[in-house]
Amino acid sequence: TSLVALGDYFVRMHRNGNGRSLFKVPPLATIEQLDAMVALGRWQHIATLRRALSLVREDSWSPRESATRVLLVTSGLPEPELNSDIFDDQGYFLGCLDMVFPQYKVAVEYQGRHHASTYSSDIERIEALRAAGWDVIQVTSTLLSRPTVLVKRVATALQRRGWGG
């Protein structure tokens, strides 16, 4: 997953949205450019590079988000939308969520150590999402280190909401 996280970093799109001041900053590369680099020559471990490149996405904002997404997707769960702005039925902004399955109203939020400084506001944001009908799975380093539990937790939430996987 380190290669995927690195690729995600290079292609990260800074999109316009609530609280996003960097939206005019272009990505360091495009997925097409990374693909062209891989295709240039004979690389050691080319199969690993190609597999990682197939999992690179433009909207992942952190290595732990990338690792969480890769685990979920390679375990057979559907591809989530990344860093999506979510609004309630009245149009009130509820938050930008790390990973969402909008058709099921299930979200996955990676809560890294940097969230310690925003603990109170994060709790309020999650509770507002739940009040609006979202099922929010919060992932920490402890949960990420237990991949079977994490995948089962997300799969169960999706199945409760109608996913047939």
Tab-separated table of N, CA and C in Angstrom:
chain	number	residue	atom	x	y	z
A	1	THR	N	0.820	-1.223	0.000
A	1	THR	CA	0.000	0.000	0.000
A	1	THR	C	0.854	1.273	0.000
A	2	SER	N	2.120	1.155	0.318
A	2	SER	CA	2.974	2.354	0.304
A	2	SER	C	3.100	2.933	-1.096
A	3	LEU	N	3.200	2.069	-2.099
A	3	LEU	CA	3.264	2.559	-3.479
A	3	LEU	C	1.969	3.260	-3.872
A	4	VAL	N	0.843	2.714	-3.451
A	4	VAL	CA	-0.446	3.344	-3.756
A	4	VAL	C	-0.526	4.714	-3.074
A	5	ALA	N	-0.142	4.774	-1.810
A	5	ALA	CA	-0.177	6.050	-1.084
A	5	ALA	C	0.728	7.080	-1.746
A	6	LEU	N	1.886	6.647	-2.214
A	6	LEU	CA	2.789	7.558	-2.914
A	6	LEU	C	2.159	8.038	-4.221
A	7	GLY	N	1.583	7.120	-4.963
A	7	GLY	CA	0.893	7.499	-6.198
A	7	GLY	C	-0.270	8.441	-5.925
A	8	ASP	N	-1.045	8.154	-4.873
A	8	ASP	CA	-2.164	9.028	-4.489
A	8	ASP	C	-1.658	10.439	-4.195
A	9	TYR	N	-0.520	10.527	-3.525
A	9	TYR	CA	0.063	11.829	-3.196
A	9	TYR	C	0.414	12.597	-4.472
A	10	PHE	N	1.030	11.923	-5.421
A	10	PHE	CA	1.441	12.600	-6.658
A	10	PHE	C	0.257	13.093	-7.481
A	11	VAL	N	-0.841	12.342	-7.481
A	11	VAL	CA	-1.969	12.712	-8.351
A	11	VAL	C	-3.093	13.434	-7.612
A	12	ARG	N	-2.898	13.726	-6.347
A	12	ARG	CA	-3.963	14.349	-5.560
A	12	ARG	C	-4.460	15.633	-6.204
A	13	MET	N	-5.768	15.675	-6.406
A	13	MET	CA	-6.428	16.863	-6.953
A	13	MET	C	-6.890	17.738	-5.785
A	14	HIS	N	-6.602	18.993	-5.854
A	14	HIS	CA	-7.083	19.932	-4.840
A	14	HIS	C	-8.353	20.559	-5.395
A	15	ARG	N	-9.491	19.985	-5.029
A	15	ARG	CA	-10.771	20.436	-5.558
A	15	ARG	C	-11.338	21.571	-4.713
A	16	ASN	N	-12.151	22.387	-5.334
A	16	ASN	CA	-12.823	23.471	-4.632
A	16	ASN	C	-13.882	22.875	-3.705
A	17	GLY	N	-14.042	23.463	-2.553
A	17	GLY	CA	-15.048	23.000	-1.603
A	17	GLY	C	-14.883	23.726	-0.284
A	18	ASN	N	-15.736	23.399	0.658
A	18	ASN	CA	-15.716	24.052	1.965
A	18	ASN	C	-14.370	23.874	2.657
A	19	GLY	N	-13.743	24.988	2.989
A	19	GLY	CA	-12.494	24.961	3.738
A	19	GLY	C	-11.283	24.491	2.970
A	20	ARG	N	-11.347	24.490	1.655
A	20	ARG	CA	-10.220	24.016	0.853
A	20	ARG	C	-9.568	25.189	0.142
A	21	SER	N	-8.484	25.653	0.696
A	21	SER	CA	-7.804	26.824	0.151
A	21	SER	C	-6.815	26.482	-0.954
A	22	LEU	N	-6.446	25.232	-1.082
A	22	LEU	CA	-5.421	24.838	-2.058
A	22	LEU	C	-6.004	24.405	-3.398
A	23	PHE	N	-7.285	24.702	-3.647
A	23	PHE	CA	-7.940	24.115	-4.810
A	23	PHE	C	-7.348	24.529	-6.151
A	24	LYS	N	-6.535	25.568	-6.185
A	24	LYS	CA	-5.914	25.970	-7.449
A	24	LYS	C	-4.545	25.329	-7.666
A	25	VAL	N	-4.071	24.564	-6.691
A	25	VAL	CA	-2.766	23.914	-6.796
A	25	VAL	C	-2.920	22.658	-7.662
A	26	PRO	N	-2.165	22.571	-8.757
A	26	PRO	CA	-2.293	21.384	-9.616
A	26	PRO	C	-1.613	20.168	-8.985
A	27	PRO	N	-2.004	18.974	-9.406
A	27	PRO	CA	-1.324	17.778	-8.894
A	27	PRO	C	0.112	17.737	-9.404
A	28	LEU	N	0.946	16.986	-8.739
A	28	LEU	CA	2.339	16.835	-9.156
A	28	LEU	C	2.444	16.002	-10.429
A	29	ALA	N	1.470	15.138	-10.656
A	29	ALA	CA	1.443	14.285	-11.849
A	29	ALA	C	0.004	13.838	-12.068
A	30	THR	N	-0.250	13.257	-13.212
A	30	THR	CA	-1.550	12.648	-13.484
A	30	THR	C	-1.376	11.137	-13.468
A	31	ILE	N	-2.477	10.439	-13.355
A	31	ILE	CA	-2.415	8.980	-13.416
A	31	ILE	C	-1.856	8.550	-14.768
A	32	GLU	N	-2.236	9.271	-15.815
A	32	GLU	CA	-1.733	8.950	-17.147
A	32	GLU	C	-0.207	9.113	-17.216
A	33	GLN	N	0.324	10.145	-16.581
A	33	GLN	CA	1.778	10.348	-16.569
A	33	GLN	C	2.484	9.233	-15.794
A	34	LEU	N	1.909	8.832	-14.676
A	34	LEU	CA	2.502	7.717	-13.923
A	34	LEU	C	2.451	6.436	-14.751
A	35	ASP	N	1.339	6.223	-15.410
A	35	ASP	CA	1.199	5.050	-16.268
A	35	ASP	C	2.245	5.062	-17.381
A	36	ALA	N	2.466	6.237	-17.974
A	36	ALA	CA	3.469	6.369	-19.037
A	36	ALA	C	4.869	6.074	-18.503
A	37	MET	N	5.165	6.519	-17.292
A	37	MET	CA	6.470	6.240	-16.691
A	37	MET	C	6.673	4.737	-16.492
A	38	VAL	N	5.647	4.070	-16.006
A	38	VAL	CA	5.752	2.635	-15.789
A	38	VAL	C	5.949	1.918	-17.121
A	39	ALA	N	5.302	2.417	-18.162
A	39	ALA	CA	5.380	1.785	-19.485
A	39	ALA	C	6.701	2.067	-20.207
A	40	LEU	N	7.501	2.988	-19.695
A	40	LEU	CA	8.741	3.389	-20.379
A	40	LEU	C	9.785	2.296	-20.499
A	41	GLY	N	9.854	1.464	-19.532
A	41	GLY	CA	10.963	0.520	-19.576
A	41	GLY	C	10.698	-0.735	-18.801
A	42	ARG	N	11.751	-1.420	-18.582
A	42	ARG	CA	11.687	-2.670	-17.833
A	42	ARG	C	12.046	-2.374	-16.388
A	43	TRP	N	11.063	-2.430	-15.548
A	43	TRP	CA	11.261	-2.142	-14.135
A	43	TRP	C	11.310	-3.450	-13.360
A	44	GLN	N	12.116	-3.437	-12.331
A	44	GLN	CA	12.095	-4.564	-11.411
A	44	GLN	C	10.743	-4.520	-10.697
A	45	HIS	N	10.109	-5.641	-10.518
A	45	HIS	CA	8.812	-5.733	-9.834
A	45	HIS	C	7.721	-4.980	-10.609
A	46	ILE	N	7.737	-5.066	-11.932
A	46	ILE	CA	6.774	-4.347	-12.770
A	46	ILE	C	5.333	-4.720	-12.439
A	47	ALA	N	5.078	-5.969	-12.124
A	47	ALA	CA	3.711	-6.391	-11.794
A	47	ALA	C	3.212	-5.667	-10.545
A	48	THR	N	4.101	-5.492	-9.578
A	48	THR	CA	3.735	-4.766	-8.355
A	48	THR	C	3.446	-3.308	-8.667
A	49	LEU	N	4.272	-2.704	-9.508
A	49	LEU	CA	4.041	-1.312	-9.903
A	49	LEU	C	2.699	-1.151	-10.623
A	50	ARG	N	2.408	-2.056	-11.540
A	50	ARG	CA	1.145	-1.973	-12.285
A	50	ARG	C	-0.061	-2.164	-11.376
A	51	ARG	N	0.056	-3.105	-10.454
A	51	ARG	CA	-1.058	-3.334	-9.509
A	51	ARG	C	-1.268	-2.101	-8.635
A	52	ALA	N	-0.188	-1.536	-8.141
A	52	ALA	CA	-0.309	-0.319	-7.321
A	52	ALA	C	-0.926	0.813	-8.134
A	53	LEU	N	-0.475	0.990	-9.349
A	53	LEU	CA	-0.995	2.062	-10.193
A	53	LEU	C	-2.485	1.898	-10.450
A	54	SER	N	-2.950	0.662	-10.558
A	54	SER	CA	-4.385	0.434	-10.780
A	54	SER	C	-5.229	0.859	-9.586
A	55	LEU	N	-4.594	1.026	-8.429
A	55	LEU	CA	-5.306	1.411	-7.210
A	55	LEU	C	-5.125	2.885	-6.837
A	56	VAL	N	-4.348	3.610	-7.619
A	56	VAL	CA	-4.110	5.035	-7.345
A	56	VAL	C	-5.369	5.836	-7.677
A	57	ARG	N	-5.715	6.785	-6.800
A	57	ARG	CA	-6.883	7.638	-6.992
A	57	ARG	C	-6.508	9.090	-6.734
A	58	GLU	N	-7.217	10.002	-7.360
A	58	GLU	CA	-6.900	11.434	-7.288
A	58	GLU	C	-7.331	12.104	-5.990
A	59	ASP	N	-8.235	11.527	-5.257
A	59	ASP	CA	-8.835	12.250	-4.130
A	59	ASP	C	-8.475	11.734	-2.750
A	60	SER	N	-7.455	10.923	-2.633
A	60	SER	CA	-7.040	10.451	-1.318
A	60	SER	C	-6.123	11.499	-0.689
A	61	TRP	N	-6.363	11.807	0.557
A	61	TRP	CA	-5.646	12.904	1.196
A	61	TRP	C	-4.575	12.480	2.189
A	62	SER	N	-4.480	11.193	2.491
A	62	SER	CA	-3.447	10.777	3.442
A	62	SER	C	-3.054	9.323	3.188
A	63	PRO	N	-1.852	8.946	3.601
A	63	PRO	CA	-1.420	7.552	3.429
A	63	PRO	C	-2.331	6.552	4.138
A	64	ARG	N	-2.839	6.922	5.304
A	64	ARG	CA	-3.721	6.001	6.046
A	64	ARG	C	-5.079	5.868	5.356
A	65	GLU	N	-5.566	6.960	4.765
A	65	GLU	CA	-6.794	6.861	3.965
A	65	GLU	C	-6.565	5.914	2.793
A	66	SER	N	-5.415	6.068	2.138
A	66	SER	CA	-5.089	5.193	1.012
A	66	SER	C	-5.052	3.735	1.458
A	67	ALA	N	-4.388	3.462	2.571
A	67	ALA	CA	-4.280	2.096	3.069
A	67	ALA	C	-5.650	1.517	3.412
A	68	THR	N	-6.493	2.326	4.027
A	68	THR	CA	-7.846	1.875	4.372
A	68	THR	C	-8.639	1.553	3.118
A	69	ARG	N	-8.607	2.454	2.147
A	69	ARG	CA	-9.345	2.244	0.891
A	69	ARG	C	-8.856	0.996	0.166
A	70	VAL	N	-7.537	0.839	0.050
A	70	VAL	CA	-6.983	-0.323	-0.648
A	70	VAL	C	-7.436	-1.614	0.042
A	71	LEU	N	-7.409	-1.639	1.351
A	71	LEU	CA	-7.854	-2.821	2.085
A	71	LEU	C	-9.316	-3.125	1.766
A	72	LEU	N	-10.160	-2.115	1.813
A	72	LEU	CA	-11.589	-2.334	1.576
A	72	LEU	C	-11.857	-2.819	0.154
A	73	VAL	N	-11.254	-2.149	-0.815
A	73	VAL	CA	-11.516	-2.472	-2.228
A	73	VAL	C	-10.947	-3.841	-2.597
A	74	THR	N	-9.735	-4.135	-2.143
A	74	THR	CA	-9.139	-5.437	-2.477
A	74	THR	C	-9.797	-6.579	-1.708
A	75	SER	N	-10.630	-6.249	-0.733
A	75	SER	CA	-11.389	-7.266	-0.001
A	75	SER	C	-12.764	-7.497	-0.622
A	76	GLY	N	-13.039	-6.813	-1.720
A	76	GLY	CA	-14.289	-7.045	-2.438
A	76	GLY	C	-15.397	-6.052	-2.164
A	77	LEU	N	-15.120	-5.036	-1.369
A	77	LEU	CA	-16.146	-4.021	-1.129
A	77	LEU	C	-16.164	-3.043	-2.306
A	78	PRO	N	-17.275	-2.331	-2.485
A	78	PRO	CA	-17.335	-1.396	-3.606
A	78	PRO	C	-16.358	-0.236	-3.443
A	79	GLU	N	-16.031	0.389	-4.564
A	79	GLU	CA	-15.121	1.547	-4.563
A	79	GLU	C	-15.847	2.744	-3.942
A	80	PRO	N	-15.284	3.341	-2.900
A	80	PRO	CA	-15.935	4.516	-2.308
A	80	PRO	C	-15.582	5.794	-3.064
A	81	GLU	N	-16.435	6.794	-2.932
A	81	GLU	CA	-16.071	8.140	-3.367
A	81	GLU	C	-15.148	8.696	-2.293
A	82	LEU	N	-14.178	9.504	-2.710
A	82	LEU	CA	-13.183	10.000	-1.760
A	82	LEU	C	-13.350	11.488	-1.500
A	83	ASN	N	-13.226	11.848	-0.235
A	83	ASN	CA	-13.256	13.233	0.216
A	83	ASN	C	-14.380	14.016	-0.440
A	84	SER	N	-15.581	13.543	-0.146
A	84	SER	CA	-16.801	14.131	-0.697
A	84	SER	C	-17.467	15.041	0.325
A	85	ASP	N	-17.931	16.177	-0.165
A	85	ASP	CA	-18.713	17.079	0.677
A	85	ASP	C	-20.119	16.510	0.829
A	86	ILE	N	-20.580	16.437	2.068
A	86	ILE	CA	-21.893	15.884	2.361
A	86	ILE	C	-22.753	16.988	2.968
A	87	PHE	N	-24.002	17.062	2.488
A	87	PHE	CA	-24.963	18.064	2.944
A	87	PHE	C	-26.213	17.343	3.435
A	88	ASP	N	-26.921	17.969	4.379
A	88	ASP	CA	-28.171	17.364	4.832
A	88	ASP	C	-29.298	17.732	3.861
A	89	ASP	N	-30.502	17.311	4.169
A	89	ASP	CA	-31.638	17.540	3.271
A	89	ASP	C	-31.971	19.022	3.082
A	90	GLN	N	-31.559	19.869	4.016
A	90	GLN	CA	-31.793	21.307	3.905
A	90	GLN	C	-30.632	22.040	3.235
A	91	GLY	N	-29.613	21.303	2.829
A	91	GLY	CA	-28.464	21.901	2.163
A	91	GLY	C	-27.369	22.363	3.097
A	92	TYR	N	-27.465	22.033	4.378
A	92	TYR	CA	-26.451	22.407	5.359
A	92	TYR	C	-25.244	21.490	5.218
A	93	PHE	N	-24.058	22.084	5.147
A	93	PHE	CA	-22.811	21.323	5.006
A	93	PHE	C	-22.529	20.552	6.289
A	94	LEU	N	-22.411	19.232	6.161
A	94	LEU	CA	-22.137	18.380	7.309
A	94	LEU	C	-20.666	18.031	7.444
A	95	GLY	N	-19.960	18.012	6.334
A	95	GLY	CA	-18.546	17.712	6.398
A	95	GLY	C	-18.024	17.126	5.102
A	96	CYS	N	-16.717	17.118	5.003
A	96	CYS	CA	-16.025	16.463	3.896
A	96	CYS	C	-15.549	15.126	4.455
A	97	LEU	N	-16.059	14.049	3.883
A	97	LEU	CA	-15.798	12.725	4.437
A	97	LEU	C	-14.760	11.979	3.615
A	98	ASP	N	-13.892	11.262	4.310
A	98	ASP	CA	-12.785	10.553	3.676
A	98	ASP	C	-13.260	9.593	2.585
A	99	MET	N	-14.186	8.725	2.933
A	99	MET	CA	-14.704	7.733	1.993
A	99	MET	C	-16.200	7.623	2.198
A	100	VAL	N	-16.946	7.670	1.098
A	100	VAL	CA	-18.397	7.545	1.208
A	100	VAL	C	-18.929	6.579	0.159
A	101	PHE	N	-19.975	5.913	0.562
A	101	PHE	CA	-20.772	5.072	-0.316
A	101	PHE	C	-22.145	5.749	-0.335
A	102	PRO	N	-22.308	6.787	-1.160
A	102	PRO	CA	-23.489	7.647	-1.054
A	102	PRO	C	-24.822	6.930	-1.230
A	103	GLN	N	-24.871	5.922	-2.108
A	103	GLN	CA	-26.141	5.239	-2.327
A	103	GLN	C	-26.589	4.461	-1.100
A	104	TYR	N	-25.662	4.190	-0.184
A	104	TYR	CA	-25.990	3.462	1.045
A	104	TYR	C	-25.930	4.345	2.293
A	105	LYS	N	-25.508	5.585	2.104
A	105	LYS	CA	-25.321	6.519	3.222
A	105	LYS	C	-24.406	5.921	4.297
A	106	VAL	N	-23.298	5.344	3.826
A	106	VAL	CA	-22.259	4.801	4.708
A	106	VAL	C	-20.982	5.582	4.436
A	107	ALA	N	-20.320	5.973	5.515
A	107	ALA	CA	-19.064	6.716	5.398
A	107	ALA	C	-17.998	6.047	6.247
A	108	VAL	N	-16.746	6.210	5.798
A	108	VAL	CA	-15.591	5.710	6.542
A	108	VAL	C	-14.673	6.904	6.771
A	109	GLU	N	-14.363	7.164	8.026
A	109	GLU	CA	-13.519	8.292	8.397
A	109	GLU	C	-12.274	7.779	9.109
A	110	TYR	N	-11.096	8.119	8.573
A	110	TYR	CA	-9.859	7.750	9.258
A	110	TYR	C	-9.548	8.832	10.284
A	111	GLN	N	-9.445	8.444	11.545
A	111	GLN	CA	-9.180	9.386	12.633
A	111	GLN	C	-7.725	9.222	13.072
A	112	GLY	N	-6.847	9.978	12.437
A	112	GLY	CA	-5.434	9.938	12.783
A	112	GLY	C	-5.124	10.766	14.014
A	113	ARG	N	-3.873	10.727	14.423
A	113	ARG	CA	-3.448	11.459	15.629
A	113	ARG	C	-3.665	12.963	15.517
A	114	HIS	N	-3.584	13.475	14.279
A	114	HIS	CA	-3.779	14.920	14.112
A	114	HIS	C	-5.199	15.350	14.476
A	115	HIS	N	-6.122	14.386	14.595
A	115	HIS	CA	-7.495	14.713	14.977
A	115	HIS	C	-7.610	15.016	16.467
A	116	ALA	N	-6.541	14.801	17.229
A	116	ALA	CA	-6.595	15.110	18.664
A	116	ALA	C	-6.932	16.575	18.902
A	117	SER	N	-6.431	17.436	18.032
A	117	SER	CA	-6.692	18.869	18.213
A	117	SER	C	-8.096	19.265	17.775
A	118	THR	N	-8.784	18.390	17.057
A	118	THR	CA	-10.144	18.705	16.595
A	118	THR	C	-11.163	17.708	17.150
A	119	TYR	N	-10.810	17.087	18.251
A	119	TYR	CA	-11.629	16.025	18.837
A	119	TYR	C	-13.093	16.437	19.019
A	120	SER	N	-13.343	17.565	19.669
A	120	SER	CA	-14.715	17.999	19.941
A	120	SER	C	-15.499	18.252	18.663
A	121	SER	N	-14.892	18.967	17.733
A	121	SER	CA	-15.606	19.266	16.490
A	121	SER	C	-15.810	18.003	15.656
A	122	ASP	N	-14.873	17.068	15.725
A	122	ASP	CA	-15.046	15.800	15.011
A	122	ASP	C	-16.228	15.014	15.567
A	123	ILE	N	-16.366	14.967	16.886
A	123	ILE	CA	-17.503	14.273	17.494
A	123	ILE	C	-18.808	14.919	17.042
A	124	GLU	N	-18.865	16.232	17.089
A	124	GLU	CA	-20.093	16.934	16.668
A	124	GLU	C	-20.406	16.691	15.197
A	125	ARG	N	-19.381	16.683	14.376
A	125	ARG	CA	-19.567	16.432	12.940
A	125	ARG	C	-20.107	15.028	12.710
A	126	ILE	N	-19.539	14.037	13.376
A	126	ILE	CA	-19.999	12.651	13.229
A	126	ILE	C	-21.435	12.505	13.724
A	127	GLU	N	-21.751	13.139	14.831
A	127	GLU	CA	-23.118	13.048	15.363
A	127	GLU	C	-24.125	13.721	14.428
A	128	ALA	N	-23.741	14.828	13.807
A	128	ALA	CA	-24.626	15.492	12.836
A	128	ALA	C	-24.850	14.589	11.623
A	129	LEU	N	-23.806	13.900	11.192
A	129	LEU	CA	-23.949	12.958	10.078
A	129	LEU	C	-24.884	11.816	10.453
A	130	ARG	N	-24.722	11.284	11.629
A	130	ARG	CA	-25.597	10.193	12.082
A	130	ARG	C	-27.038	10.661	12.197
A	131	ALA	N	-27.231	11.878	12.694
A	131	ALA	CA	-28.588	12.431	12.790
A	131	ALA	C	-29.214	12.601	11.409
A	132	ALA	N	-28.386	12.813	10.404
A	132	ALA	CA	-28.868	12.968	9.025
A	132	ALA	C	-29.019	11.610	8.325
A	133	GLY	N	-28.823	10.524	9.054
A	133	GLY	CA	-29.058	9.202	8.504
A	133	GLY	C	-27.838	8.466	7.979
A	134	TRP	N	-26.649	8.997	8.252
A	134	TRP	CA	-25.424	8.343	7.786
A	134	TRP	C	-24.931	7.344	8.822
A	135	ASP	N	-24.418	6.230	8.350
A	135	ASP	CA	-23.723	5.267	9.186
A	135	ASP	C	-22.237	5.578	9.010
A	136	VAL	N	-21.554	5.971	10.075
A	136	VAL	CA	-20.160	6.393	9.988
A	136	VAL	C	-19.273	5.413	10.746
A	137	ILE	N	-18.332	4.818	10.013
A	137	ILE	CA	-17.351	3.928	10.630
A	137	ILE	C	-16.076	4.730	10.818
A	138	GLN	N	-15.633	4.834	12.062
A	138	GLN	CA	-14.409	5.574	12.367
A	138	GLN	C	-13.250	4.588	12.472
A	139	VAL	N	-12.195	4.881	11.728
A	139	VAL	CA	-11.042	3.993	11.669
A	139	VAL	C	-9.868	4.663	12.364
A	140	THR	N	-9.219	3.924	13.231
A	140	THR	CA	-8.012	4.379	13.906
A	140	THR	C	-6.877	3.426	13.517
A	141	SER	N	-5.678	3.740	13.938
A	141	SER	CA	-4.553	2.847	13.651
A	141	SER	C	-4.784	1.464	14.266
A	142	THR	N	-5.449	1.426	15.411
A	142	THR	CA	-5.750	0.143	16.060
A	142	THR	C	-6.665	-0.696	15.180
A	143	LEU	N	-7.725	-0.096	14.652
A	143	LEU	CA	-8.645	-0.831	13.795
A	143	LEU	C	-7.976	-1.211	12.472
A	144	LEU	N	-7.186	-0.304	11.895
A	144	LEU	CA	-6.496	-0.603	10.644
A	144	LEU	C	-5.535	-1.779	10.805
A	145	SER	N	-5.003	-1.967	12.017
A	145	SER	CA	-4.104	-3.098	12.268
A	145	SER	C	-4.869	-4.412	12.431
A	146	ARG	N	-6.196	-4.339	12.396
A	146	ARG	CA	-7.055	-5.530	12.476
A	146	ARG	C	-7.920	-5.572	11.209
A	147	PRO	N	-7.307	-5.862	10.060
A	147	PRO	CA	-7.992	-5.727	8.775
A	147	PRO	C	-9.281	-6.533	8.646
A	148	THR	N	-9.315	-7.735	9.202
A	148	THR	CA	-10.530	-8.547	9.104
A	148	THR	C	-11.694	-7.868	9.811
A	149	VAL	N	-11.433	-7.303	10.969
A	149	VAL	CA	-12.467	-6.613	11.738
A	149	VAL	C	-12.938	-5.368	10.979
A	150	LEU	N	-12.001	-4.607	10.433
A	150	LEU	CA	-12.349	-3.397	9.691
A	150	LEU	C	-13.222	-3.724	8.480
A	151	VAL	N	-12.802	-4.691	7.686
A	151	VAL	CA	-13.577	-5.055	6.489
A	151	VAL	C	-14.966	-5.543	6.888
A	152	LYS	N	-15.043	-6.361	7.909
A	152	LYS	CA	-16.349	-6.873	8.360
A	152	LYS	C	-17.245	-5.735	8.844
A	153	ARG	N	-16.679	-4.782	9.548
A	153	ARG	CA	-17.460	-3.658	10.058
A	153	ARG	C	-18.060	-2.839	8.914
A	154	VAL	N	-17.250	-2.557	7.900
A	154	VAL	CA	-17.741	-1.768	6.763
A	154	VAL	C	-18.725	-2.596	5.940
A	155	ALA	N	-18.410	-3.859	5.695
A	155	ALA	CA	-19.312	-4.721	4.930
A	155	ALA	C	-20.669	-4.848	5.614
A	156	THR	N	-20.660	-5.000	6.915
A	156	THR	CA	-21.916	-5.120	7.674
A	156	THR	C	-22.746	-3.849	7.549
A	157	ALA	N	-22.104	-2.698	7.656
A	157	ALA	CA	-22.825	-1.427	7.506
A	157	ALA	C	-23.426	-1.315	6.106
A	158	LEU	N	-22.649	-1.673	5.093
A	158	LEU	CA	-23.156	-1.618	3.712
A	158	LEU	C	-24.322	-2.591	3.511
A	159	GLN	N	-24.199	-3.790	4.064
A	159	GLN	CA	-25.267	-4.783	3.921
A	159	GLN	C	-26.537	-4.344	4.637
A	160	ARG	N	-26.409	-3.721	5.812
A	160	ARG	CA	-27.577	-3.193	6.516
A	160	ARG	C	-28.321	-2.171	5.675
A	161	ARG	N	-27.552	-1.470	4.800
A	161	ARG	CA	-28.118	-0.412	3.977
A	161	ARG	C	-28.487	-0.867	2.558
A	162	GLY	N	-28.409	-2.186	2.310
A	162	GLY	CA	-28.901	-2.694	1.036
A	162	GLY	C	-27.872	-3.190	0.047
A	163	TRP	N	-26.594	-3.119	0.393
A	163	TRP	CA	-25.569	-3.642	-0.525
A	163	TRP	C	-25.668	-5.160	-0.536
A	164	GLY	N	-25.659	-5.733	-1.707
A	164	GLY	CA	-25.830	-7.173	-1.820
A	164	GLY	C	-24.563	-7.976	-1.888
A	165	GLY	N	-23.408	-7.322	-1.821
A	165	GLY	CA	-22.108	-7.977	-1.997
A	165	GLY	C	-21.930	-9.180	-1.165
